[in-house]
Amino acid sequence: MPVIRRLPPTTADRIAAGEVVERPAAAVKELVENALDAGARRIAVTLEGGGVDRILVEDDGGGMGPEDLALAIERHATSKLPDEETLFRIQTLGFRGEALPSIGAVSRLTITSRPPDGEAHALRVEGGRVDDVAPAAAPPGTRVEVRDLFFATPARRKFLRSAGVESGHAIEAVRRLALAWPAVAFRVTVEGRVHLDLPAADRAGRVNAVLGPDFAAAVVPVEGRWPDLSLDGLAALPTHSRATAAEQHLIVNHRPVRDPLLRAALRVAYRDVLASGRHPVAALFLEIPPDQVDVNVHPMKTELRFRGADSVRGALIASLRRALGTGAGVGGTRVGWDAAAAPAPAADWPSRARAPEPAPAGGAVTWADGSASPAPAPVGFAEARPVFSAPPPPPPVQARFHLPPGIATVPAAPPSLPPDAAAEGPLGRPLAQLLDTYVLAEAPDGALVLVDQHAAHERLTHERLSAQLVSGGVRSQPLLLPAVVDLPAAAAARLLGQAEALSRLGLEIEAFGPGAVLVRALPALLGNPEPGPLLADIAAELSEWEESTALERRLDAAVARLACHGSVRAGRRLNPAEMAALLREMEATPRAATCSHGRPTFLRLGEADLARMFGRR
């Protein structure tokens, strides 16, 4: 008795359909791609029962005559490969002969099509059984109706989710294609209600319509040009991130993809500015010669294989880092909590802003009084010292109310800085220091800005250390008396194993008996931090990276730790010159909107935010 048998064509078609038609959204995606390849300028999608009961896709594309219509539902028949060489330079989204037979094998399929200068014809397929082509009445274009999806493979139906969930996946599939094809109008109707209605637009208009005004208000442009690659798009600042990677829209040659290489490049570009567990938001459009990319490595064509993968990855990372290298306050900025939510009680809303360390009891408000002196020059904050003596504040007004604990009595009105100080940058002029931890400033447009002094200075120090590292090594400062630091044996061994790499960071160490490390020099930029906690933290950071981890990544982690220990702490009183210098340097330092751990360095409250918080709108 033979062991191997040839499957009936119907069974083979249903098995093949499982690779292409995973769920209703996959059928919608294939049909909409066919419409786009046919040159459609308007595409309408209708869903019933989550797409299981009915899918209708109508377009005004080129349409098909009766001969082409009969061939369209046959295996290995396509209009998209005019010759064999085209297979190696695909310029279409898919193969019409691939999707339609698969859908027809597991559903009741009706295709009605009419070319611009011909008559309309219809063809019906039920569970793989094909009827004859018949005359029909229809406008130019193609109308594809899918009913009772998976009726021929009921086991597949058992694994589908609710109608609402399946509809959501289908809408998302159309949404991604709409982002890639802004010149085409899209409409999606679910159970008689319009859920997506996008008229034809330019790329910027489509991005704004698909991703929303919040994204449009918090982005920077991304652009790059190389001989075989061009990159355009928008990337959200780190303050506009998400808990998942769902809003990462990567378009390659008008094809939406979820390619691992491109997503990894996006993650690497943001790794120093996003907190752990957060994901960037971006809409990036790559154009690459078709013969430099293979689109047939995944049944759904959502993953690609690039001929020059390293070059593509490097170009994407370089372009994103260049775009994100803006100073604080440049580009869109959002507050650090949901300002659109219902107004919170006055005692509640400040708790949502992160304090890096517990603020000391009895912290005071320090007004930035610069009226007797010109605004300080934008010197480095680490070296900033008072450049003027602030006059004593005027006598406090007799209080007509009781101030809460921890807030000192304030004058009737804060002294003003010189008029030109307000126009120095987007973070504005410093007004006060709150709780010896936060700098309060007024932006040029009147918005309030709260700066976390430790987080902000941490980023400034990080960028300086990184710049020195790139230019040849961090400058070190020898200690007058070398310090001996006792550590667990494993931590000491880990540090000594990386002694050569740490020397590039200005940290010179050597062995000093079992479980002890001798520190001879520290990075000059850090001042005089305690070497014990610093070495303990760097050892802990190194323990999280395997030996195979690239040296660059381990050095980045160590730089972040150095920056944290070399930064001004919460609880330190700042004078007016230091507050102003901090704001000016934040504006001039790349990636200063977040600290080395990805947390925000400042919060901005505009007129609309304040109105919402107070319930005025």
XYZ file of C-alpha atoms in Angstrom:
617
model
C 0.000 0.000 0.000
C 1.563 3.335 -1.008
C 2.463 5.715 1.803
C 2.443 8.902 -0.265
C -0.641 10.037 -2.162
C -1.467 13.047 -4.254
C -3.945 15.380 -2.551
C -7.113 16.392 -4.379
C -6.843 19.918 -5.842
C -9.555 21.241 -3.515
C -7.742 20.010 -0.407
C -4.424 21.360 -1.652
C -6.014 24.740 -2.313
C -7.475 24.890 1.189
C -4.117 24.055 2.750
C -2.432 26.747 0.645
C -5.152 29.194 1.610
C -4.201 28.777 5.266
C -0.837 30.403 4.530
C -2.415 33.465 2.918
C -5.824 33.854 4.585
C -5.082 33.588 8.273
C -8.062 35.695 9.358
C -10.517 38.147 7.745
C -7.959 40.960 7.993
C -5.582 38.971 5.786
C -8.252 38.650 3.082
C -8.986 42.385 3.320
C -5.285 43.193 3.011
C -4.867 41.016 -0.096
C -7.942 42.446 -1.809
C -7.003 46.066 -1.080
C -3.467 45.440 -2.350
C -4.931 44.039 -5.568
C -6.971 47.231 -5.934
C -3.880 49.390 -5.414
C -1.889 47.390 -7.958
C -4.775 47.891 -10.415
C -4.323 51.676 -10.147
C -7.358 52.447 -7.976
C -7.794 55.994 -6.698
C -10.781 55.208 -4.451
C -11.200 52.035 -2.391
C -14.230 51.192 -0.226
C -14.274 48.268 2.234
C -17.428 46.938 3.900
C -17.371 44.394 6.755
C -20.126 42.390 8.365
C -19.717 39.933 11.217
C -16.072 40.871 11.644
C -15.475 40.002 7.987
C -16.526 36.390 8.447
C -20.071 36.963 7.222
C -19.164 39.408 4.471
C -16.256 41.348 3.039
C -16.832 43.745 0.162
C -13.961 45.606 -1.520
C -14.821 48.028 -4.334
C -12.329 50.030 -6.384
C -12.184 52.224 -9.478
C -9.037 50.610 -10.840
C -8.268 49.131 -14.238
C -10.718 46.236 -14.059
C -10.560 42.956 -16.000
C -12.126 41.526 -19.126
C -13.725 38.064 -19.205
C -10.529 36.222 -20.188
C -8.453 37.845 -17.438
C -11.268 37.319 -14.929
C -11.269 33.570 -15.593
C -7.496 33.386 -15.170
C -7.421 35.513 -12.004
C -8.789 32.701 -9.805
C -6.403 30.033 -11.147
C -3.252 29.023 -9.308
C 0.025 30.455 -10.616
C -1.709 33.008 -12.829
C -0.892 36.682 -12.342
C -0.865 40.034 -14.070
C 2.108 41.232 -12.032
C 5.010 39.252 -13.492
C 5.317 40.123 -17.184
C 8.501 38.038 -17.424
C 10.663 35.763 -15.286
C 13.199 38.481 -14.537
C 10.534 40.581 -12.802
C 10.527 38.074 -9.948
C 13.837 39.546 -8.778
C 12.668 43.169 -8.845
C 9.100 43.129 -7.536
C 7.403 46.516 -7.907
C 3.858 45.495 -6.983
C 2.255 44.631 -3.649
C 1.272 41.066 -4.484
C 0.152 38.598 -7.116
C -3.506 38.643 -8.082
C -3.284 34.916 -8.857
C -2.059 34.215 -5.318
C -4.815 35.761 -3.175
C -8.006 35.140 -5.123
C -7.700 31.330 -5.471
C -6.849 31.066 -1.763
C -9.856 33.150 -0.717
C -12.140 31.317 -3.123
C -11.035 27.960 -1.701
C -12.423 28.749 1.767
C -15.395 31.040 1.059
C -18.156 32.011 -1.347
C -16.427 34.494 -3.628
C -17.960 36.766 -6.267
C -15.832 38.985 -8.518
C -17.428 41.590 -10.736
C -15.091 43.608 -12.926
C -15.246 45.999 -15.850
C -12.337 47.570 -17.756
C -12.631 51.272 -18.641
C -13.496 50.598 -22.294
C -15.321 47.282 -21.952
C -18.311 45.507 -20.464
C -18.717 44.098 -16.966
C -18.526 40.389 -16.182
C -18.907 38.366 -12.991
C -17.410 35.121 -11.712
C -18.441 33.035 -8.691
C -16.316 30.587 -6.703
C -17.680 28.464 -3.855
C -15.288 26.417 -1.753
C -12.933 26.070 -4.708
C -15.644 25.219 -7.263
C -15.597 27.749 -10.106
C -18.661 28.801 -12.135
C -18.536 30.193 -15.656
C -17.901 33.846 -16.337
C -21.191 35.641 -16.980
C -22.173 39.167 -18.157
C -23.055 41.623 -15.394
C -23.817 45.290 -14.764
C -21.204 47.346 -12.915
C -19.232 50.619 -13.176
C -15.583 50.552 -14.277
C -13.364 48.914 -11.697
C -13.592 45.750 -9.641
C -15.990 44.602 -6.936
C -14.971 41.594 -4.825
C -17.471 40.111 -2.361
C -16.463 37.394 0.104
C -19.233 35.640 2.053
C -19.085 32.945 4.716
C -15.314 33.025 5.094
C -13.897 29.651 6.236
C -17.212 27.852 5.694
C -15.195 25.180 3.844
C -12.680 24.942 6.720
C -14.832 25.204 9.869
C -11.900 24.305 12.123
C -10.298 27.667 11.243
C -13.404 29.530 12.408
C -13.010 28.139 15.923
C -9.766 30.053 16.334
C -11.160 33.445 15.351
C -11.920 36.098 17.937
C -15.084 38.146 18.366
C -16.521 40.148 15.469
C -15.278 43.390 17.058
C -11.722 42.118 17.385
C -11.608 40.771 13.843
C -13.025 44.028 12.489
C -10.362 45.943 14.387
C -7.597 43.899 12.743
C -9.107 44.504 9.309
C -9.399 48.256 9.910
C -5.769 48.337 11.046
C -4.676 46.556 7.866
C -6.433 49.199 5.735
C -5.079 51.970 7.948
C -1.494 50.894 7.331
C -2.032 50.655 3.587
C -3.691 54.072 3.610
C -0.603 55.532 5.270
C 1.581 54.068 2.524
C -0.686 55.344 -0.282
C -1.780 58.889 0.627
C -2.924 59.757 -2.911
C -5.653 57.078 -2.710
C -8.947 57.666 -0.888
C -10.045 54.947 1.562
C -13.316 54.248 3.352
C -14.093 51.395 5.738
C -17.659 50.662 6.838
C -18.359 48.166 9.637
C -21.915 46.998 10.299
C -23.256 50.027 8.458
C -21.100 52.592 10.295
C -18.136 54.417 8.749
C -15.029 53.736 10.847
C -12.371 55.128 8.509
C -12.844 57.850 5.909
C -9.651 59.231 4.395
C -9.796 61.475 1.323
C -6.785 61.649 -0.966
C -4.048 63.838 0.528
C -0.329 64.487 0.527
C 1.923 62.463 2.796
C 1.915 64.969 5.644
C -1.869 65.253 5.559
C -2.317 61.474 5.562
C 0.106 61.004 8.460
C -1.786 63.618 10.447
C -5.139 61.989 9.621
C -4.011 58.449 10.431
C -1.806 59.031 13.473
C -3.667 62.010 14.898
C -2.834 65.572 15.954
C -1.034 64.452 19.140
C 1.564 62.666 17.023
C 1.803 65.568 14.583
C 2.493 67.960 17.469
C 5.354 65.880 18.892
C 7.453 64.915 15.884
C 10.686 65.791 14.182
C 11.323 65.225 10.449
C 13.600 62.351 9.444
C 15.480 62.484 6.166
C 18.404 60.705 4.579
C 19.759 60.291 1.050
C 22.188 57.641 -0.191
C 22.921 56.267 -3.677
C 20.600 53.256 -3.250
C 18.336 54.415 -0.433
C 16.202 57.401 0.433
C 14.437 57.878 3.757
C 11.716 60.343 4.679
C 9.206 60.478 7.467
C 8.395 61.644 10.947
C 9.555 60.332 14.305
C 7.974 61.259 17.611
C 10.092 62.766 20.338
C 10.783 60.452 23.304
C 8.106 62.230 25.330
C 5.499 60.764 22.948
C 6.009 57.012 23.356
C 3.769 53.957 23.656
C 3.607 50.785 25.740
C 3.702 48.648 22.569
C 5.281 48.839 19.128
C 1.880 49.014 17.403
C 2.390 52.602 16.218
C 5.640 51.959 14.380
C 4.750 52.407 10.707
C 7.540 51.276 8.395
C 6.885 51.643 4.668
C 9.308 50.190 2.103
C 8.542 50.971 -1.544
C 4.904 51.727 -0.618
C 4.658 48.393 1.220
C 3.790 48.430 4.968
C 6.094 45.971 6.739
C 6.888 44.747 10.235
C 10.451 43.849 9.411
C 12.642 42.770 12.377
C 15.737 44.510 11.017
C 13.985 47.862 10.656
C 12.308 47.565 14.055
C 15.641 46.732 15.662
C 17.183 49.831 14.058
C 14.349 51.942 15.443
C 14.870 50.470 18.905
C 18.635 51.101 18.812
C 18.169 54.711 17.690
C 15.909 55.407 20.706
C 17.614 53.226 23.302
C 19.353 56.103 25.105
C 16.302 58.347 25.260
C 13.400 56.001 26.091
C 12.624 54.380 29.412
C 12.604 50.600 29.585
C 9.308 49.132 28.432
C 8.388 52.103 26.232
C 8.360 52.045 22.430
C 8.883 54.858 19.911
C 6.232 56.095 17.496
C 7.234 56.792 13.918
C 6.094 56.847 10.301
C 9.100 56.177 8.075
C 9.097 55.786 4.291
C 12.039 54.030 2.630
C 12.639 53.879 -1.112
C 15.134 51.279 -2.316
C 15.747 49.746 -5.765
C 13.505 46.667 -6.131
C 16.445 44.429 -6.992
C 18.049 45.309 -3.634
C 15.230 43.828 -1.542
C 13.465 40.441 -1.521
C 9.781 40.701 -0.591
C 8.994 36.983 -0.900
C 10.519 35.715 2.349
C 7.187 35.768 4.242
C 3.732 34.551 3.092
C 2.171 37.860 4.131
C 5.114 39.874 2.746
C 5.504 41.740 6.032
C 9.189 40.819 6.373
C 11.942 41.594 3.896
C 15.463 40.558 3.085
C 17.823 43.387 2.119
C 20.863 42.805 -0.024
C 22.797 45.407 2.003
C 21.161 44.826 5.391
C 23.937 46.493 7.410
C 23.836 49.592 5.236
C 20.059 49.906 5.556
C 20.203 49.426 9.314
C 23.021 51.961 9.715
C 21.283 54.528 7.518
C 18.080 54.280 9.529
C 19.866 54.588 12.883
C 22.005 57.522 11.718
C 19.019 59.422 10.314
C 16.914 58.898 13.423
C 19.684 59.904 15.808
C 20.360 63.017 13.767
C 16.663 63.919 13.855
C 16.363 63.273 17.592
C 19.485 65.280 18.383
C 17.552 68.450 19.155
C 17.742 70.500 22.291
C 15.049 70.510 24.943
C 11.941 72.446 23.993
C 12.575 72.143 20.252
C 9.645 70.513 18.462
C 6.432 69.361 20.014
C 6.383 68.731 23.746
C 3.715 67.211 25.908
C 3.104 67.191 29.598
C 4.129 64.052 31.441
C 0.604 62.945 32.297
C -2.766 62.818 30.612
C -3.784 66.445 30.566
C -6.906 65.544 28.601
C -8.292 63.526 31.477
C -10.739 64.911 34.013
C -9.221 67.551 36.289
C -7.518 65.953 39.264
C -7.688 67.292 42.833
C -5.061 69.889 43.562
C -3.331 67.602 46.051
C -3.124 64.767 43.528
C -1.774 66.019 40.233
C 1.806 66.851 41.296
C 2.306 63.266 42.479
C 2.211 62.097 38.870
C 5.458 63.924 38.069
C 8.521 61.823 38.840
C 10.851 62.975 41.578
C 14.225 61.215 41.191
C 14.897 61.380 44.915
C 12.779 62.233 47.948
C 12.779 65.990 48.318
C 14.173 67.200 51.608
C 11.712 68.371 54.206
C 11.153 72.081 54.315
C 12.308 72.707 50.736
C 11.847 76.361 49.762
C 10.967 78.403 46.695
C 13.942 80.389 45.400
C 13.031 83.234 43.035
C 15.341 83.859 40.112
C 15.970 87.567 40.555
C 18.160 88.908 37.754
C 16.885 92.482 37.655
C 20.221 93.997 38.693
C 22.338 92.092 36.196
C 22.270 91.021 32.571
C 21.252 87.482 31.762
C 24.114 84.992 32.207
C 25.889 83.627 29.183
C 25.014 80.031 28.235
C 27.991 78.520 30.016
C 28.255 74.864 30.970
C 26.044 74.155 33.936
C 28.596 71.943 35.655
C 30.976 74.886 35.881
C 28.303 77.555 36.406
C 28.814 79.844 39.370
C 26.938 82.968 40.436
C 27.842 85.795 38.100
C 25.921 88.354 40.091
C 24.701 88.840 43.580
C 20.956 88.677 43.716
C 19.476 91.428 45.868
C 17.522 90.246 48.874
C 13.861 89.609 48.141
C 11.389 92.271 49.174
C 9.599 91.823 52.464
C 6.854 89.218 52.188
C 3.298 90.406 51.849
C 1.202 89.913 54.938
C -0.313 86.554 54.096
C -4.066 86.452 53.707
C -3.900 82.659 53.495
C -1.753 79.869 54.918
C 0.884 78.339 52.692
C 1.243 74.545 52.769
C 4.264 73.040 54.515
C 7.465 72.987 52.487
C 6.711 76.207 50.559
C 8.336 79.372 51.763
C 6.476 82.669 51.842
C 6.800 84.277 48.441
C 6.896 87.955 47.569
C 3.832 89.660 46.170
C 5.233 89.215 42.668
C 8.410 87.440 41.542
C 11.177 89.754 40.458
C 11.591 89.915 36.688
C 14.636 88.915 34.699
C 15.810 91.368 32.050
C 13.333 91.636 29.136
C 15.686 89.897 26.673
C 16.003 86.816 28.900
C 12.486 85.658 28.040
C 13.406 85.337 24.385
C 16.552 83.285 24.900
C 15.007 79.928 24.061
C 11.923 77.723 24.100
C 12.341 76.888 27.807
C 12.112 80.581 28.635
C 13.264 82.390 31.756
C 13.651 80.829 35.197
C 11.205 82.027 37.822
C 11.845 79.910 40.895
C 13.223 76.701 42.336
C 10.611 74.478 43.970
C 11.482 72.084 46.824
C 15.159 72.520 45.957
C 14.517 70.010 43.148
C 12.526 71.581 40.305
C 13.196 74.732 38.304
C 10.050 76.656 37.392
C 10.303 78.691 34.183
C 8.036 80.720 31.926
C 8.239 79.922 28.212
C 8.073 82.738 25.649
C 4.432 81.841 24.893
C 3.475 82.061 28.575
C 3.444 78.305 29.258
C 4.830 76.998 32.537
C 7.871 74.735 32.367
C 8.983 72.473 35.235
C 12.529 71.112 34.979
C 13.843 68.224 37.067
C 17.319 69.562 37.818
C 18.910 66.147 38.421
C 17.412 64.473 35.345
C 18.282 67.439 33.135
C 21.868 67.721 34.309
C 22.261 63.951 33.979
C 21.511 64.218 30.261
C 23.886 67.171 29.836
C 26.673 65.239 31.527
C 25.870 62.127 29.484
C 26.175 64.010 26.199
C 29.464 65.613 27.220
C 30.935 62.267 28.240
C 29.740 60.676 24.998
C 31.272 63.483 22.933
C 34.618 63.050 24.701
C 34.436 59.278 24.225
C 33.856 59.647 20.484
C 36.702 62.152 20.151
C 39.248 59.774 21.641
C 38.458 59.186 25.291
C 37.048 60.859 28.369
C 39.490 63.189 30.111
C 40.481 61.838 33.504
C 41.455 63.573 36.733
C 44.051 61.724 38.833
C 43.173 61.470 42.506
C 45.555 63.090 44.955
C 45.297 59.959 47.078
C 44.157 56.781 45.263
C 40.976 55.372 46.789
C 40.485 51.738 47.766
C 36.960 50.416 47.193
C 35.850 47.122 48.717
C 33.400 45.181 46.555
C 32.028 41.642 46.319
C 34.595 39.418 44.624
C 32.398 38.899 41.534
C 31.779 42.639 41.116
C 35.475 43.454 41.492
C 36.409 40.798 38.953
C 33.818 42.125 36.535
C 35.209 45.655 36.775
C 38.823 44.579 36.456
C 37.917 42.488 33.423
C 36.739 45.697 31.742
C 39.537 47.919 33.085
C 40.842 48.754 29.612
C 37.415 49.788 28.368
C 36.725 51.799 31.532
C 39.992 53.671 31.064
C 38.506 55.122 27.880
C 35.834 56.586 30.144
C 38.425 58.306 32.345
C 38.081 55.695 35.110
C 41.475 54.179 35.946
C 41.360 51.157 38.260
C 43.574 48.239 39.187
C 43.446 45.216 41.470
C 44.189 45.722 45.167
C 43.896 42.348 46.804
C 40.863 40.014 46.937
C 37.576 41.869 46.520
C 39.176 45.320 46.402
C 39.777 47.827 43.616
C 42.205 50.731 43.644
C 40.875 53.875 41.921
C 43.624 56.120 40.566
C 41.583 58.532 38.409
C 37.981 59.561 37.773
C 36.428 61.378 34.809
C 37.270 65.056 35.169
C 33.782 66.107 34.146
C 32.193 64.471 37.188
C 33.870 66.605 39.816
C 34.492 64.564 42.975
C 31.877 61.797 43.276
C 32.288 59.047 45.842
C 34.083 56.237 43.970
C 32.460 53.443 46.018
C 28.818 53.877 44.913
C 29.993 54.750 41.408
C 31.942 51.505 40.979
C 29.157 49.451 42.533
C 26.630 50.828 40.063
C 28.892 50.317 37.048
C 29.560 46.731 38.142
C 25.817 46.148 38.393
C 25.308 47.665 34.946
C 27.992 45.455 33.415
C 26.435 42.366 34.972
C 23.310 42.883 32.861
C 25.250 42.526 29.610
C 26.644 39.234 28.380
C 30.221 38.941 27.231
C 28.959 38.764 23.646
C 27.341 42.170 23.958
C 29.062 44.765 21.817
C 31.624 46.908 23.619
C 29.842 50.029 22.373
C 26.665 49.030 24.202
C 28.526 48.281 27.436
C 30.291 51.633 27.235
C 26.958 53.391 26.659
C 25.587 51.795 29.812
C 28.654 52.807 31.789
C 28.442 56.385 30.491
C 24.844 56.565 31.708
C 25.929 55.484 35.185
C 28.784 57.972 35.228
C 26.421 60.751 34.193
C 24.017 59.906 36.997
C 26.738 60.101 39.647
C 28.220 63.289 38.200
C 24.987 65.265 38.133
C 23.534 67.778 40.517
C 21.181 66.144 43.002
C 17.718 66.960 44.160
C 17.940 69.035 47.302
C 20.696 71.335 46.114
C 19.803 75.018 46.128
C 20.526 76.680 42.775
C 21.223 80.342 42.304
C 19.623 82.348 39.469
C 22.672 82.076 37.226
C 22.760 78.294 37.564
C 19.058 77.967 36.805
C 19.373 80.117 33.686
C 22.517 78.295 32.569
C 20.767 74.940 33.004
C 17.864 76.002 30.756
C 20.132 77.458 28.079
C 22.331 74.370 27.946
C 19.300 72.059 27.808
C 18.137 73.937 24.722
C 21.528 73.480 23.045
C 22.131 69.842 24.010
C 20.917 66.952 21.835
C 18.288 64.623 23.332
C 17.908 66.818 26.416
C 14.157 66.185 26.648
C 14.859 62.915 28.486
C 17.472 61.765 30.977
C 19.859 58.860 30.421
C 17.166 56.456 31.628
C 14.521 57.759 29.234
C 12.479 59.726 31.767
C 11.380 63.294 30.973
C 13.618 66.143 32.078
C 10.901 68.774 31.878
C 7.133 69.135 31.747
C 5.336 71.857 29.843
C 1.909 73.173 30.787
C 0.353 75.412 28.161
C -2.820 77.431 28.344
C -4.981 74.545 27.086
C -3.431 72.107 29.579
C -4.047 74.418 32.509
C -7.607 75.108 31.368
C -8.368 71.391 31.216
C -6.797 70.718 34.608
C -8.907 73.443 36.193
C -12.049 72.278 34.371
C -12.361 75.466 32.354
C -12.948 73.570 29.080
